[in-house]
Coordinates of C-alpha atoms and ligand atoms in Angstrom, one line a residue:
X1 CA -65.8 171.1 133.1
X2 CA -63.9 168.1 131.4
X3 CA -64.7 164.2 131.7
X4 CA -61.7 162.1 132.8
X5 CA -61.3 158.6 133.1
X6 CA -58.5 156.8 135.0
X7 CA -57.3 153.4 134.6
X8 CA -55.6 152.5 137.7
X9 CA -56.8 153.2 141.1
X10 CA -53.9 153.0 143.0
X11 CA -51.6 155.8 144.9
X12 CA -51.6 157.9 142.0
X13 CA -54.7 157.3 140.0
X14 CA -56.7 158.0 142.9
X15 CA -54.8 161.0 144.1
X16 CA -55.1 162.4 140.4
X17 CA -58.7 161.6 140.6
X18 CA -58.9 164.0 143.7
X19 CA -56.9 166.7 141.9
X20 CA -58.9 166.9 138.9
X21 CA -62.1 167.0 141.3
X22 CA -61.0 169.7 142.8
X23 CA -60.7 172.0 140.4
X24 CA -64.2 171.0 139.2
X25 CA -63.8 168.0 136.6
X26 CA -65.9 164.8 136.4
X27 CA -63.8 162.1 136.9
X28 CA -64.4 157.8 136.7
X29 CA -61.5 155.6 137.8
X30 CA -61.4 151.6 136.7
X31 CA -58.9 149.6 138.5
X32 CA -58.3 145.4 137.6
X33 CA -58.4 145.3 141.7
X34 CA -62.1 145.1 143.1
X35 CA -60.9 145.7 146.1
X36 CA -59.2 148.9 145.4
X37 CA -61.8 150.3 143.3
X38 CA -64.5 149.7 146.4
X39 CA -61.9 151.5 148.8
X40 CA -61.8 154.5 146.1
X41 CA -64.2 156.4 148.1
X42 CA -62.8 156.0 151.3
X43 CA -59.1 157.0 149.8
X44 CA -60.6 159.8 148.7
X45 CA -62.5 160.7 151.6
X46 CA -59.3 160.5 153.6
X47 CA -57.1 162.7 150.9
X48 CA -59.6 165.4 151.3
X49 CA -59.7 165.4 155.1
X50 CA -55.7 166.0 155.1
X51 CA -56.3 168.7 152.5
X52 CA -58.4 170.5 155.5
X53 CA -61.8 171.1 153.3
X54 CA -64.9 172.1 154.7
X55 CA -67.3 168.8 154.3
X56 CA -69.9 170.8 152.2
X57 CA -67.1 171.4 149.5
X58 CA -65.8 167.7 150.2
X59 CA -69.5 166.2 149.4
X60 CA -69.1 168.1 146.1
X61 CA -65.4 166.9 145.7
X62 CA -66.3 163.3 146.6
X63 CA -69.5 163.2 143.9
X64 CA -67.2 164.4 141.3
X65 CA -65.2 160.9 141.3
X66 CA -66.9 157.9 140.6
X67 CA -66.1 154.0 139.9
X68 CA -66.0 152.5 136.5
X69 CA -66.6 148.4 137.0
X70 CA -65.1 147.4 134.0
X71 CA -62.6 149.1 131.3
X72 CA -65.6 149.4 128.6
X73 CA -67.6 151.5 131.3
X74 CA -64.8 153.7 132.2
X75 CA -64.1 154.8 128.1
X76 CA -68.0 155.5 127.8
X77 CA -68.6 159.8 128.2
X78 CA -64.9 160.7 128.7
X79 CA -62.9 163.8 126.9
X80 CA -59.4 162.4 128.2
X81 CA -57.9 159.1 129.4
X82 CA -55.4 158.7 132.0
X83 CA -53.1 155.5 132.5
X84 CA -51.9 155.2 135.9
X85 CA -51.2 151.6 136.0
X86 CA -47.8 149.6 137.5
X87 CA -44.9 150.9 136.0
X88 CA -44.5 147.9 133.4
X89 CA -44.2 148.7 129.8
X90 CA -45.9 145.7 129.3
X91 CA -49.2 146.5 131.4
X92 CA -49.0 150.0 130.2
X93 CA -49.2 148.6 126.5
X94 CA -51.7 146.1 127.2
X95 CA -53.7 148.7 128.6
X96 CA -53.2 151.2 126.1
X97 CA -54.3 148.4 123.5
X98 CA -57.7 147.3 125.4
X99 CA -58.1 151.4 125.7
X100 CA -57.9 152.0 122.0
X101 CA -60.5 149.5 121.3
X102 CA -62.9 150.9 122.9
X103 CA -62.6 155.1 122.7
X104 CA -62.8 157.1 119.9
X105 CA -59.2 158.0 117.5
X106 CA -59.0 161.4 118.5
X107 CA -59.4 161.2 122.0
X108 CA -56.2 162.4 124.3
X109 CA -54.7 160.0 126.4
X110 CA -52.2 160.8 129.0
X111 CA -49.8 158.6 130.8
X112 CA -48.3 158.7 134.2
X113 CA -45.0 157.0 133.5
X114 CA -42.1 158.3 135.6
X115 CA -39.4 157.2 134.0
X116 CA -40.0 155.0 130.7
X117 CA -39.7 156.4 127.5
X118 CA -42.9 157.7 125.8
X119 CA -42.2 156.6 122.8
X120 CA -41.3 153.0 123.7
X121 CA -45.1 153.2 126.0
X122 CA -46.5 153.9 122.7
X123 CA -45.4 151.5 120.8
X124 CA -48.1 149.2 119.0
X125 CA -50.8 152.2 119.8
X126 CA -53.0 152.8 116.6
X127 CA -52.7 156.2 117.4
X128 CA -49.3 157.0 119.1
X129 CA -50.0 160.8 118.0
X130 CA -52.5 161.2 121.0
X131 CA -50.1 159.9 123.6
X132 CA -48.9 162.1 125.9
X133 CA -46.7 161.9 129.1
X134 CA -48.3 164.2 132.1
X135 CA -46.6 163.2 135.1
X136 CA -47.5 164.4 138.5
X137 CA -45.9 164.7 141.6
X138 CA -47.3 162.8 144.8
X139 CA -49.7 163.8 146.2
X140 CA -50.9 165.3 143.0
X141 CA -53.7 167.4 144.9
X142 CA -50.9 169.3 146.7
X143 CA -47.8 169.3 144.7
X144 CA -47.9 171.7 141.8
X145 CA -46.0 170.9 139.6
X146 CA -47.1 168.6 136.2
X147 CA -44.4 167.9 134.1
X148 CA -45.5 166.8 130.1
X149 CA -43.5 165.5 127.5
X150 CA -44.4 164.4 123.8
X151 CA -43.1 161.0 122.5
X152 CA -41.6 161.0 119.0
X153 CA -44.7 160.4 117.3
X154 CA -47.1 162.9 119.7
X155 CA -48.9 165.2 117.9
X156 CA -47.9 168.7 119.4
X157 CA -51.7 169.6 119.4
X158 CA -52.2 167.2 122.3
X159 CA -49.3 168.4 124.4
X160 CA -50.3 172.0 124.2
X161 CA -54.2 170.9 125.0
X162 CA -52.5 168.6 127.7
X163 CA -50.7 171.6 129.2
X164 CA -53.6 174.2 129.0
X165 CA -55.9 172.2 130.8
X166 CA -53.2 171.2 133.7
X167 CA -52.5 175.3 133.8
X168 CA -56.6 175.8 134.2
X169 CA -56.0 173.7 137.2
X170 CA -53.4 176.5 138.7
X171 CA -51.1 174.0 138.4
X172 CA -47.2 174.8 137.3
X173 CA -47.0 173.0 134.0
X174 CA -43.0 172.4 132.5
X175 CA -43.1 171.1 128.9
X176 CA -40.2 169.5 128.1
X177 CA -39.2 169.6 124.5
X178 CA -38.6 165.6 123.6
X179 CA -39.0 162.8 125.3
X180 CA -36.3 161.8 128.0
X181 CA -36.9 159.1 130.7
X182 CA -37.4 160.5 134.2
X183 CA -38.8 163.8 133.0
X184 CA -37.1 166.3 134.6
X185 CA -37.8 165.8 138.2
X186 CA -36.7 162.0 138.6
X187 CA -33.6 163.0 136.9
X188 CA -32.6 165.4 139.7
X189 CA -34.1 163.2 142.3
X190 CA -32.6 159.9 141.3
X191 CA -29.2 161.5 141.0
X192 CA -29.3 162.7 144.3
X193 CA -30.7 159.1 145.7
X194 CA -27.5 157.0 144.0
X195 CA -25.3 159.3 145.8
X196 CA -27.3 159.1 149.3
X197 CA -26.9 155.2 148.7
X198 CA -23.0 155.9 148.2
X199 CA -22.7 157.9 151.3
X200 CA -24.3 154.6 153.0
X201 CA -21.7 152.2 151.1
X202 CA -18.9 154.5 152.0
X203 CA -20.3 153.9 155.9
X204 CA -20.1 158.3 155.9
X205 CA -23.4 158.3 157.7
X206 CA -26.8 156.1 158.3
X207 CA -30.1 156.7 156.3
X208 CA -32.0 158.9 159.0
X209 CA -28.8 161.2 159.0
X210 CA -29.1 161.7 155.1
X211 CA -33.1 162.6 155.8
X212 CA -32.1 165.4 158.4
X213 CA -29.4 167.0 156.0
X214 CA -31.7 167.2 153.4
X215 CA -35.0 168.2 155.6
X216 CA -33.0 170.9 157.3
X217 CA -31.1 172.6 154.6
X218 CA -31.7 171.6 150.9
X219 CA -35.4 170.7 150.9
X220 CA -36.0 174.1 152.5
X221 CA -33.6 176.1 150.4
X222 CA -34.7 174.6 147.2
X223 CA -38.3 175.1 148.0
X224 CA -37.5 179.0 147.7
X225 CA -34.4 179.2 145.3
X226 CA -33.7 176.4 142.4
X227 CA -30.4 175.1 141.9
X228 CA -29.7 177.1 138.6
X229 CA -30.6 180.4 140.4
X230 CA -28.5 179.5 143.3
X231 CA -25.5 178.6 141.2
X232 CA -25.9 182.1 139.5
X233 CA -26.3 183.5 143.1
X234 CA -23.1 181.8 144.6
X235 CA -21.4 182.9 141.5
X236 CA -20.5 180.5 138.5
X237 CA -16.7 180.6 138.7
X238 CA -17.3 179.0 142.2
X239 CA -20.1 176.5 141.1
X240 CA -17.2 175.5 138.8
X241 CA -14.7 175.3 141.0
X242 CA -17.0 173.1 143.7
X243 CA -17.8 171.0 140.6
X244 CA -14.1 170.0 139.4
X245 CA -13.3 169.3 143.1
X246 CA -16.1 167.3 144.2
X247 CA -17.3 166.0 140.8
X248 CA -14.2 162.9 140.9
X249 CA -15.8 161.8 144.1
X250 CA -19.1 161.3 143.2
X251 CA -21.3 157.9 142.6
X252 CA -21.1 157.1 138.7
X253 CA -22.4 153.8 139.9
X254 CA -24.8 151.2 137.9
X255 CA -25.4 148.7 140.9
X256 CA -26.6 149.8 144.4
X257 CA -25.3 146.9 146.7
X258 CA -27.2 148.8 149.6
X259 CA -30.2 147.9 148.3
X260 CA -29.2 144.6 146.7
X261 CA -28.5 143.6 150.6
X262 CA -32.3 144.9 151.6
X263 CA -34.2 143.7 149.4
X264 CA -32.7 140.0 149.8
X265 CA -33.6 140.2 153.4
X266 CA -37.2 140.8 152.3
X267 CA -36.8 144.6 153.7
X268 CA -39.1 146.6 150.8
X269 CA -39.6 149.7 152.7
X270 CA -42.9 150.8 154.1
X271 CA -45.1 147.7 152.5
X272 CA -42.7 145.3 154.4
X273 CA -42.7 147.3 157.5
X274 CA -39.0 148.1 156.8
X275 CA -36.3 148.9 154.8
X276 CA -34.0 151.8 155.0
X277 CA -35.6 153.2 158.0
X278 CA -38.2 150.7 160.6
X279 CA -41.8 151.3 159.4
X280 CA -43.7 150.6 162.3
X281 CA -47.6 150.8 162.5
X282 CA -49.0 153.8 162.2
X283 CA -46.1 155.4 160.4
X284 CA -47.4 155.2 157.1
X285 CA -50.7 157.7 157.9
X286 CA -47.7 159.8 159.6
X287 CA -45.9 160.0 156.8
X288 CA -48.9 160.5 154.4
X289 CA -50.4 163.4 156.8
X290 CA -47.1 165.5 157.4
X291 CA -46.0 164.6 153.3
X292 CA -49.5 167.0 152.4
X293 CA -49.0 169.0 155.8
X294 CA -45.0 169.8 155.3
X295 CA -45.4 170.8 151.3
X296 CA -48.5 173.2 151.7
X297 CA -46.5 175.3 154.7
X298 CA -43.8 175.4 152.2
X299 CA -45.3 176.1 149.3
X300 CA -43.7 179.2 147.4
X301 CA -45.3 181.3 144.2
X302 CA -42.8 180.1 141.0
Ligands
NAD401 N1 -45.8 156.5 143.4 C1 -45.5 157.7 142.8 O1 -44.8 158.9 143.6 C2 -45.6 158.1 141.3 C3 -45.5 159.5 141.0 C4 -45.4 160.2 139.5 C5 -45.9 158.8 138.9 N2 -46.3 157.4 139.2 C6 -46.9 156.5 137.9 O2 -47.7 156.7 138.2 C7 -48.3 155.3 137.2 C8 -49.1 154.3 138.6 O3 -48.2 154.3 139.9 P1 -49.1 154.1 141.4 O4 -47.9 154.4 142.3 O5 -50.1 154.9 141.1 O6 -49.2 152.7 141.1 P2 -50.2 151.8 142.5 O7 -49.2 150.7 142.3 O8 -50.7 152.1 143.7 O9 -51.3 151.4 141.6 C9 -51.3 150.8 139.9 C10 -52.9 150.5 140.3 O10 -53.0 150.3 138.6 C11 -54.0 148.9 138.9 N3 -53.5 147.8 138.1 C12 -52.8 147.2 137.3 N4 -53.1 146.7 136.3 C13 -54.0 147.3 135.8 C14 -54.9 146.9 134.3 N5 -53.9 146.2 133.7 N6 -55.8 147.4 134.4 C15 -56.8 148.4 135.2 N7 -55.9 148.3 136.7 C16 -54.6 147.8 136.7 C17 -53.5 148.1 139.8 O11 -54.6 147.1 140.8 C18 -52.8 149.3 140.9 O12 -54.1 149.6 142.0 C19 -47.0 154.5 137.6 O13 -46.6 154.7 135.9 C20 -45.9 155.6 138.2 O14 -44.4 155.2 137.7 C21 -45.9 157.3 140.3

């Protein structure tokens, strides 16, 4: 059993807490927003319900997650600290500075950053060698993958220790040789999102159609056979021919007018009630439910 402290109890912070507690670890969570902290237990409960956990087990897992009213409370009696604050370099650096003033120099610190450079995040740290990128996928208590990467100054022992701990939870851990923005998964994901926006801008189809194509074809295939294995399966000669004829037509854009138009109209997606799709009341919970149960149904052993 390891004692974790999580700074930031938002979407990922509370989800990672659930994943760790399910694996038998103790977790303290601190959030700068008292309302977020007050809602923590309720959100944990809903996540466990979505997992279909029996009530007795649920009680045990919930008891392993507690709130820390201050950062100093969080920093006491923990073995590993995880920062899960918003994806902003200034916010992450500020939190790491405040944390380092409260924890021993040898304590590992994991960052949940999705696309920031870990080397940049670690700049200004007293002990940058202890910062490891440990990137979970939402919902972290369902999705097996956790990507682990070093910053330029990270001591490889901290990376190995993070991999061992996460592997010990039954997760599928991949270790990057070096720090690249977006790890592996988000680079693949956003290459695809860029192309989807390009198709919208070219008026080829609407957003619902993009999701239908993904959910009824590639989403299923890639949960069983990855794109590299599939390239071998169909043949590398065919793969090269397809790429040679398609690549000139794929987006290499660095601006995203389809998103700019929606955003300037205040359409931010789920949080504003509309975005690429409509988000009427009830859709948020329905999507969270479908995400959890859908992924569970398609889980395939790697
Ligand atoms: N959303 C995802 O699907 C996803 C997936 C993987 C990784 N991530 C990464 O995880 C991190 C957190 O993302 P999220 O989606 O959970 O964001 P979120 O906005 O849901 O949660 C962030 C939380 O941090 C709190 N916070 C802000 N400043 C703070 C401070 N100084 N001290 C303590 N708490 C503070 C906020 O009140 C909020 O509750 C980001 O780096 C993000 O890129 C997100």
